[in-house]
């Protein structure tokens, strides 16, 4: 049993026991609250029969106080149980990743699939059974977007940045308990997190409350306090206070129109900000050793301003936002003290102090959130290695496996270094050619985001990945699969001509045309890619292409083979040097019932 599996199982067992105990406690307290309410009603009724009005007031106040204590305790226990249940779910998802069941996770990033991207569709970066579905455990919208950008290579990292990220991910991988705390806080009061841009825009604003609005609020608030004083003294009747509050209600409604957009925004984001404040507190309080993480955390403290303190203050202020729409107590408070106006002023004061820092704080949180997801790979795969990043356009590995296949993955040794620039991969149908191309591609994607890879040793240069593997017809654009393949090849050639560092993966190129054209086209393409400095792999059934190895020192042959047991075809998926010497198409036709 791996350390990760043991960790997850132990946590599930421990937290399940605690959750069951808390369930019993929640039920007991819930019934106790009901008993207290019934007891209060019975006692009050008994005292009412005896005409002990003062005793009714005293007993009601005492029992109500006890009820509020029970309610507060019940809510705390319930929230704590929710945290424990979230931890159980997190560890169960960890076990599913280890068992290859991650394809059941709902969030697979399928909205990012893109036929025009240079590699994401062919390498299963997004969609079902994808890299994203495997590693993603982000809890913020920004963290999810940061992870997407890394996987799509929208953020291209240089060698030093990758090495620094490797150190950070290695360190985060060792902080499994801390990472799970962040996931819990991010999910405890989960909101849709759809107004983040609006929050940033507000934080950058400079406008402040109208002095007239504050003056009106202060005037009517003082008038209400004075009216209450006069009523207590008996100078004015009690009805005068009711009239005053009715006037205040109208004034509150009028003033609320000028603050409606802000109040609506704050009401929609307060759950998110609560989670942000908790997460940023965990981040700021944690001690890190890697340079990359230390640099990130340093952005949370500037000019003696503590991010965790200011974000908690922000969350506490926002906790009141929008309460007047559903909270009777706050509605009364608003009518008497014009709390919305002063709430808005408090938020503006917070913005004056911290508005210019908020976006940077959130960026730190989002990056840590994305790195924590990648750190799942480090924690759960002890035998994986961190790749060596080279300056040359090369790739080499020992015992390289496909990261998404888990224990089913067959490991292979591969090298494309020095004068060798193109590898021709031959082999019979279903022997493993396409899977091996994806194996290298997926491990390169992981290498470039600073993650460990599925290999004992792995080294590579930083290259732009181009693939042509799953071309298909597009009826809306009147494009055949062959023409779609041509268009992708065109993009590859244009990129190589521009001087890009290219790594290409071409699976059965030009398969949509006749054998003569396919052979000729493949030879010309391979030579042209070599000419412009491209590096990569080409899988093919055209064994004559393998003769290029003798003509050009830049080309090397590899192959996969099949074997037979009891008239059944079998594959070992082991990569061998040289060209393929076996074929299985006729045998497969016979198995299908075609008489030959």
XYZ file of C-alpha atoms in Angstrom:
596
model
C 0.000 0.000 0.000
C 1.389 3.404 -0.965
C 1.766 6.207 1.567
C -0.992 8.188 -0.181
C -3.418 5.261 -0.102
C -2.690 4.643 3.565
C -3.141 8.350 4.316
C -6.512 8.507 2.544
C -7.852 5.305 4.113
C -6.797 6.307 7.628
C -8.417 9.729 7.227
C -11.660 8.235 5.933
C -11.832 5.789 8.843
C -11.038 8.431 11.481
C -13.346 11.101 10.031
C -16.205 8.641 9.444
C -16.215 7.718 13.134
C -16.183 11.392 14.113
C -18.954 12.211 11.621
C -21.188 9.477 13.047
C -20.597 10.744 16.589
C -21.388 14.296 15.493
C -24.579 13.140 13.763
C -25.824 11.757 17.051
C -24.882 14.971 18.837
C -26.599 17.126 16.195
C -29.788 15.078 16.568
C -29.719 15.296 20.370
C -29.231 19.073 20.315
C -31.904 19.473 17.646
C -34.453 17.605 19.770
C -33.282 19.533 22.844
C -34.116 22.810 21.107
C -37.624 21.550 20.428
C -38.013 20.434 24.045
C -36.886 23.857 25.280
C -39.482 25.598 23.088
C -42.265 23.289 24.300
C -41.111 23.662 27.901
C -41.210 27.453 27.591
C -44.747 27.305 26.186
C -45.937 24.990 28.996
C -44.345 27.031 31.782
C -45.671 30.281 30.361
C -49.150 28.787 30.079
C -49.005 27.526 33.679
C -47.862 30.954 34.938
C -50.483 32.700 32.813
C -53.194 30.616 34.500
C -51.869 31.870 37.819
C -51.764 35.460 36.489
C -47.987 35.764 37.169
C -47.162 38.105 34.297
C -43.740 39.210 35.590
C -42.725 35.587 36.083
C -43.751 34.863 32.483
C -41.435 37.642 31.265
C -38.526 36.444 33.424
C -38.942 32.769 32.514
C -39.335 33.576 28.820
C -36.153 35.680 28.815
C -34.171 32.981 30.656
C -35.391 30.117 28.464
C -34.922 32.187 25.301
C -31.324 32.862 26.349
C -30.788 29.147 26.912
C -32.391 28.406 23.530
C -30.046 30.881 21.777
C -27.037 29.219 23.426
C -28.277 25.829 22.215
C -28.871 27.206 18.730
C -25.377 28.742 18.572
C -23.825 25.468 19.784
C -25.962 23.446 17.350
C -24.868 25.606 14.405
C -21.201 25.254 15.376
C -21.498 21.476 15.687
C -23.339 21.297 12.370
C -20.660 23.364 10.589
C -17.907 21.255 12.142
C -19.664 18.102 10.939
C -19.874 19.608 7.466
C -16.093 20.120 7.532
C -15.572 16.500 8.577
C -17.884 15.246 5.809
C -15.986 17.363 3.271
C -12.729 15.787 4.453
C -14.232 12.327 3.942
C -15.243 13.292 0.405
C -11.779 14.723 -0.351
C -10.049 11.529 0.776
C -12.521 9.348 -1.115
C -11.712 11.321 -4.280
C -8.031 10.728 -3.567
C -8.640 6.977 -3.468
C -10.589 7.204 -6.734
C -7.649 8.951 -8.397
C -5.328 6.214 -7.154
C -7.730 3.558 -8.437
C -8.126 5.152 -11.870
C -11.768 6.119 -11.189
C -11.180 9.842 -11.731
C -13.201 9.668 -14.969
C -16.298 9.688 -12.703
C -15.497 13.228 -11.509
C -18.054 15.710 -12.815
C -15.669 18.543 -13.683
C -13.687 17.405 -16.722
C -13.114 20.804 -18.360
C -14.853 19.706 -21.565
C -15.726 23.327 -22.357
C -12.040 23.888 -23.159
C -11.862 21.249 -25.898
C -10.685 22.960 -29.075
C -10.163 21.312 -32.475
C -7.910 24.180 -33.541
C -5.523 23.978 -30.577
C -2.168 22.470 -31.374
C -2.449 19.515 -28.967
C -5.167 19.562 -26.262
C -7.709 17.335 -28.035
C -5.221 14.737 -29.213
C -3.501 14.462 -25.820
C -6.690 14.271 -23.701
C -5.880 17.436 -21.793
C -9.583 18.167 -21.253
C -12.752 16.113 -21.461
C -13.569 12.679 -20.118
C -10.588 10.654 -18.895
C -8.333 13.705 -19.222
C -5.363 15.256 -17.432
C -7.588 18.050 -16.122
C -10.184 15.616 -14.787
C -7.405 13.640 -13.111
C -5.578 16.405 -11.262
C -8.111 19.208 -10.799
C -9.082 19.848 -7.177
C -9.265 23.654 -7.370
C -11.841 25.401 -5.200
C -11.818 28.879 -6.755
C -12.821 30.035 -10.204
C -9.499 31.848 -10.598
C -7.538 28.767 -9.506
C -9.370 26.645 -12.059
C -8.637 29.203 -14.796
C -4.978 29.312 -13.758
C -4.744 25.520 -14.076
C -6.417 25.667 -17.499
C -3.948 28.299 -18.725
C -1.015 26.161 -17.630
C -2.347 23.029 -19.321
C -3.123 24.909 -22.543
C 0.335 26.489 -22.344
C -1.113 29.988 -22.510
C 1.485 30.741 -19.851
C 4.762 29.518 -21.359
C 7.361 29.020 -18.634
C 11.107 29.248 -19.125
C 13.541 26.714 -17.692
C 14.179 28.497 -14.380
C 10.454 29.036 -13.774
C 9.752 25.338 -14.345
C 12.511 24.333 -11.925
C 11.189 26.718 -9.265
C 7.659 25.363 -9.742
C 8.986 21.813 -9.392
C 10.393 22.703 -5.966
C 7.104 24.348 -4.989
C 4.991 21.390 -6.135
C 7.296 18.932 -4.397
C 6.907 20.904 -1.135
C 3.131 21.242 -1.523
C 2.904 17.509 -2.200
C 4.251 16.901 1.304
C 1.606 19.196 2.828
C -1.413 16.961 2.219
C -3.191 17.921 5.461
C -2.761 21.641 4.774
C -3.926 21.271 1.163
C -7.054 19.482 2.332
C -7.792 22.319 4.771
C -7.791 24.741 1.845
C -10.176 22.508 -0.120
C -12.498 22.343 2.885
C -12.565 26.126 3.321
C -13.117 26.621 -0.395
C -16.116 24.286 -0.401
C -17.679 25.048 2.981
C -19.700 28.043 1.786
C -19.424 27.397 -1.915
C -20.856 30.058 -4.211
C -20.899 30.267 -7.971
C -18.014 32.737 -7.839
C -19.288 34.438 -10.984
C -18.835 38.074 -9.934
C -15.084 38.032 -9.332
C -14.395 40.504 -12.160
C -17.024 42.854 -10.739
C -15.342 42.651 -7.327
C -11.945 43.526 -8.850
C -13.517 46.410 -10.765
C -15.105 47.702 -7.549
C -11.783 47.432 -5.680
C -10.114 49.601 -8.332
C -12.814 52.283 -8.105
C -12.221 55.642 -6.426
C -15.752 56.959 -6.004
C -17.028 57.461 -2.451
C -20.376 57.894 -0.755
C -22.177 61.142 -1.331
C -21.767 63.465 1.700
C -25.452 64.290 1.278
C -26.379 60.611 1.692
C -24.389 60.378 4.910
C -25.867 63.649 6.148
C -29.424 62.467 5.468
C -28.776 59.160 7.246
C -27.265 60.896 10.281
C -30.112 63.434 10.456
C -32.907 60.874 10.359
C -31.071 58.520 12.722
C -30.642 61.283 15.312
C -34.286 62.286 14.829
C -35.366 58.693 15.583
C -33.234 58.507 18.721
C -34.610 61.859 19.870
C -38.204 60.670 19.187
C -37.635 57.559 21.284
C -36.280 59.748 24.092
C -39.330 62.037 23.938
C -41.674 59.033 23.973
C -39.933 57.593 27.048
C -40.319 60.967 28.797
C -44.000 61.009 27.849
C -43.678 64.225 25.828
C -44.925 62.603 22.621
C -47.212 59.570 22.186
C -45.861 56.138 21.188
C -47.566 56.486 17.806
C -45.123 59.273 16.986
C -42.241 56.729 16.994
C -44.205 54.485 14.624
C -44.740 57.449 12.298
C -41.039 58.290 12.480
C -40.056 54.721 11.591
C -42.443 54.735 8.639
C -40.760 57.890 7.343
C -37.347 56.261 7.902
C -38.471 53.215 5.924
C -39.291 55.420 2.924
C -35.968 57.264 3.226
C -34.085 53.943 3.442
C -35.812 52.751 0.245
C -34.909 55.991 -1.574
C -31.261 55.854 -0.447
C -31.054 52.139 -1.295
C -31.701 52.894 -4.976
C -28.332 54.669 -5.251
C -26.583 51.710 -3.592
C -28.571 48.876 -5.185
C -25.848 47.618 -7.564
C -23.175 47.566 -4.873
C -25.419 45.855 -2.323
C -26.443 43.243 -4.895
C -22.789 42.610 -5.756
C -21.743 42.271 -2.123
C -24.652 39.980 -1.351
C -23.647 37.709 -4.262
C -19.951 37.474 -3.356
C -19.964 37.392 0.435
C -19.865 33.579 0.573
C -16.895 33.585 -1.794
C -15.103 36.298 0.183
C -15.684 34.307 3.385
C -13.927 31.358 1.737
C -11.188 33.622 0.350
C -10.465 35.069 3.792
C -10.144 31.576 5.301
C -7.923 30.316 2.474
C -5.665 33.398 2.502
C -5.312 33.059 6.269
C -4.123 29.452 5.832
C -1.709 30.533 3.093
C -0.264 33.489 5.020
C 0.205 31.451 8.216
C 1.941 28.514 6.503
C 5.734 28.294 6.462
C 7.347 27.481 3.111
C 10.894 26.605 2.110
C 10.858 26.839 -1.693
C 11.810 30.167 -3.256
C 8.769 30.218 -5.542
C 6.292 29.872 -2.673
C 8.175 32.336 -0.461
C 8.010 34.918 -3.260
C 4.276 34.322 -3.666
C 3.565 34.623 0.058
C 5.595 37.844 0.332
C 2.893 39.524 -1.788
C 0.389 39.010 1.037
C 2.281 41.360 3.349
C 3.227 44.872 2.301
C 3.614 48.142 4.198
C 2.707 46.403 7.459
C -0.691 45.402 6.047
C -1.691 41.809 6.816
C -3.776 40.176 4.102
C -5.425 37.674 6.460
C -6.476 40.413 8.908
C -7.808 42.733 6.196
C -9.648 39.958 4.339
C -11.300 38.811 7.575
C -12.386 42.386 8.210
C -13.739 42.582 4.650
C -15.644 39.315 5.134
C -17.093 40.476 8.465
C -18.392 43.704 6.888
C -19.844 41.841 3.916
C -21.620 39.422 6.230
C -24.196 42.159 6.797
C -24.657 42.914 3.088
C -28.094 42.097 1.733
C -29.421 41.026 5.144
C -32.294 43.501 4.974
C -33.903 41.453 2.215
C -34.441 38.389 4.420
C -33.461 39.269 7.994
C -36.142 41.011 10.102
C -33.607 42.039 12.767
C -31.384 43.729 10.200
C -34.406 45.421 8.592
C -35.279 47.036 11.925
C -31.638 47.979 12.460
C -31.533 49.531 8.998
C -34.698 51.589 9.591
C -33.464 52.872 12.955
C -29.733 53.316 12.318
C -29.489 53.413 8.477
C -26.968 50.579 8.616
C -26.815 50.146 4.798
C -25.379 53.650 4.418
C -22.763 53.140 7.098
C -22.036 49.614 5.813
C -21.266 51.093 2.406
C -19.039 53.712 3.991
C -17.137 50.994 5.901
C -16.580 49.100 2.641
C -15.316 52.259 0.955
C -12.864 52.862 3.802
C -11.670 49.267 3.421
C -11.228 49.847 -0.309
C -9.254 53.057 0.274
C -6.788 51.055 2.349
C -6.703 47.735 0.483
C -8.362 48.145 -2.936
C -5.057 48.311 -4.798
C -3.879 45.072 -3.130
C -6.981 42.895 -3.497
C -6.279 41.659 -7.039
C -2.705 40.672 -6.123
C -3.942 38.812 -3.038
C -6.479 36.904 -5.102
C -3.847 36.082 -7.751
C -1.661 34.529 -5.054
C -4.621 32.476 -3.815
C -5.500 31.339 -7.346
C -1.939 30.278 -8.119
C -1.635 28.349 -4.856
C -5.002 26.748 -5.630
C -3.745 25.596 -9.047
C -0.397 24.408 -7.646
C -2.208 22.414 -4.957
C -4.056 20.521 -7.697
C -0.812 19.711 -9.484
C 0.667 18.638 -6.141
C -1.839 15.757 -6.104
C 0.460 14.094 -8.650
C 3.475 14.527 -6.402
C 1.732 13.133 -3.318
C -0.059 10.215 -4.957
C 2.716 8.981 -7.253
C 5.838 8.302 -5.205
C 7.636 6.538 -8.057
C 7.239 9.403 -10.538
C 10.149 11.726 -11.204
C 10.655 15.421 -11.832
C 12.012 15.940 -15.352
C 15.331 17.558 -16.135
C 14.763 20.587 -18.364
C 17.344 20.802 -21.149
C 18.416 23.682 -23.368
C 18.450 21.434 -26.456
C 15.448 20.200 -28.443
C 15.679 16.663 -27.127
C 13.660 14.112 -25.199
C 14.747 11.007 -23.316
C 13.258 8.790 -20.659
C 13.551 5.495 -18.841
C 10.456 3.480 -17.938
C 8.076 6.088 -19.347
C 4.387 5.335 -18.806
C 1.092 6.997 -19.647
C 0.039 9.053 -16.571
C -3.677 8.371 -17.075
C -3.397 4.580 -17.325
C -2.181 4.014 -13.774
C -1.163 0.429 -13.031
C -2.207 -0.665 -16.536
C 0.529 1.476 -18.054
C 3.410 -0.379 -19.716
C 6.717 1.442 -19.226
C 9.176 1.969 -22.079
C 12.591 3.450 -22.665
C 12.914 6.102 -25.372
C 15.515 8.548 -26.640
C 15.599 11.228 -29.309
C 18.838 13.091 -28.664
C 21.866 14.434 -30.442
C 21.657 14.014 -34.198
C 18.439 11.981 -33.943
C 15.463 14.253 -34.647
C 12.622 12.042 -35.884
C 11.481 8.634 -34.720
C 9.390 6.420 -37.001
C 7.128 4.144 -34.953
C 5.886 1.062 -36.787
C 3.823 -1.863 -35.604
C 0.650 -3.797 -36.219
C -2.850 -2.606 -35.418
C -3.596 -2.099 -31.701
C 0.038 -2.726 -30.781
C 0.398 0.567 -28.869
C 1.735 3.134 -31.342
C -0.875 5.859 -30.738
C -0.826 5.310 -26.981
C 2.945 5.718 -26.923
C 2.743 8.980 -28.854
C 0.250 10.252 -26.290
C 2.451 8.936 -23.477
C 5.274 11.217 -24.549
C 2.930 14.134 -25.262
C 1.131 13.986 -21.911
C 4.405 13.710 -19.994
C 5.718 16.744 -21.864
C 2.596 18.721 -20.908
C 3.149 17.767 -17.262
C 6.843 18.638 -17.522
C 6.066 22.146 -18.701
C 3.762 22.943 -15.737
C 6.370 21.847 -13.192
C 4.716 18.523 -12.356
C 6.361 15.128 -11.883
C 6.030 12.709 -14.792
C 5.287 9.001 -15.083
C 8.875 7.765 -15.566
C 11.946 6.693 -13.634
C 14.013 9.291 -15.490
C 12.898 11.965 -17.938
C 14.564 14.900 -19.632
C 13.342 17.251 -22.325
C 13.871 20.613 -23.935
C 11.177 23.279 -23.912
C 9.328 22.909 -27.209
C 5.940 23.816 -28.635
C 3.821 20.678 -29.000
C 1.969 20.021 -32.272
C -0.112 16.907 -32.853
C -2.076 15.389 -35.705
C -3.820 12.287 -34.410
C -7.603 12.559 -34.243
C -8.611 14.475 -37.329
C -12.274 14.109 -38.234
C -14.839 15.313 -40.733
C -16.492 18.683 -40.153
C -19.769 18.655 -42.065
C -20.632 22.243 -41.124
C -17.402 23.485 -42.684
C -17.518 20.893 -45.516
C -14.124 19.592 -44.416
C -13.135 15.938 -44.813
C -10.878 14.243 -42.275
C -8.056 14.185 -44.840
C -8.344 17.915 -45.492
C -8.531 18.554 -41.727
C -5.271 16.624 -41.421
C -3.708 18.737 -44.174
C -4.717 21.925 -42.354
C -3.055 20.755 -39.130
C 0.097 19.771 -41.020
C 0.103 23.224 -42.622
C 0.025 24.904 -39.198
C 2.914 22.678 -38.082
C 5.048 23.532 -41.120
C 4.351 27.269 -40.806
C 5.378 27.193 -37.142
C 8.608 25.364 -37.951
C 9.418 27.850 -40.737
C 9.017 30.703 -38.248
C 11.793 29.166 -36.180
C 9.660 27.788 -33.343
C 11.099 24.949 -31.314
C 8.755 22.198 -32.462
C 7.917 18.801 -31.001
C 5.437 16.966 -33.225
C 3.386 13.791 -32.832
C 1.930 12.530 -36.101
C -0.221 9.406 -36.049
C -0.709 7.584 -39.376
C -0.227 10.707 -41.473
C -2.025 11.059 -44.812
C -4.089 7.943 -44.110
C -6.955 9.443 -46.115
C -5.239 9.034 -49.472
C -3.749 6.277 -51.620
C -0.581 4.459 -50.594
C 1.652 6.075 -53.232
C 0.656 9.642 -52.337
C 0.819 8.791 -48.640
C 4.362 7.458 -48.969
C 5.587 10.372 -51.077
C 3.902 12.981 -48.892
C 5.289 11.466 -45.694
C 8.873 11.443 -47.024
C 8.678 15.078 -48.120
C 7.061 16.185 -44.830
C 9.575 14.378 -42.609
C 12.552 15.794 -44.500
C 11.070 19.282 -44.405
C 10.460 19.123 -40.652
C 14.046 17.986 -40.085
C 15.272 20.812 -42.315
C 13.515 23.418 -40.171
C 14.707 21.948 -36.851
C 11.602 19.998 -35.843
C 11.775 17.076 -33.415
C 9.132 14.402 -33.014
C 7.540 11.046 -33.736
C 5.634 9.654 -36.700
C 3.663 6.420 -36.424
C 3.013 4.586 -39.648
C 2.011 1.297 -41.282
C 4.168 2.207 -44.263
C 7.196 -0.006 -43.591
C 9.007 1.409 -46.623
C 9.359 4.690 -44.751
C 11.731 2.915 -42.382
C 14.320 2.859 -45.175
C 14.823 6.570 -44.471
C 16.889 5.601 -41.428
C 19.680 4.413 -43.764
C 19.509 7.589 -45.840
C 19.252 10.156 -43.071
C 21.115 10.060 -39.743
C 18.434 12.246 -38.170
C 15.886 9.398 -38.356
C 15.606 6.388 -36.029
C 13.182 3.449 -36.144
C 11.205 1.966 -33.258
C 8.458 -0.638 -33.334
C 5.780 -2.505 -31.388
C 4.975 -6.184 -31.962
C 2.222 -8.715 -31.345
C 2.325 -12.434 -30.563
C -0.192 -15.289 -30.608
C -1.430 -17.730 -27.966
C -4.045 -20.392 -28.785
C -4.824 -18.646 -32.023
C -5.481 -15.394 -30.131
C -3.593 -12.188 -30.786
C -1.778 -10.626 -27.811
C 0.316 -7.502 -27.297
C 3.079 -6.717 -24.821
C 3.202 -2.960 -25.720
C 6.989 -2.969 -25.409
C 8.880 -0.522 -27.618
C 11.761 -2.068 -29.542
C 14.490 -0.681 -31.774
C 14.181 -1.105 -35.530
C 11.215 -1.428 -37.839
C 8.267 -3.764 -37.379
C 8.579 -7.267 -38.817
C 5.050 -8.468 -38.031
C 1.558 -7.820 -39.384
C -1.848 -8.727 -37.981
C -4.474 -7.225 -40.302
C -5.256 -10.557 -42.065
C -5.482 -12.390 -38.765
C -7.867 -9.763 -37.340
C -10.057 -10.089 -40.446
C -10.240 -13.849 -39.923
C -11.194 -13.336 -36.290
C -13.991 -11.073 -37.501
C -15.326 -13.914 -39.666
C -13.986 -12.749 -43.033
C -12.921 -15.788 -45.066
C -9.521 -15.263 -46.660
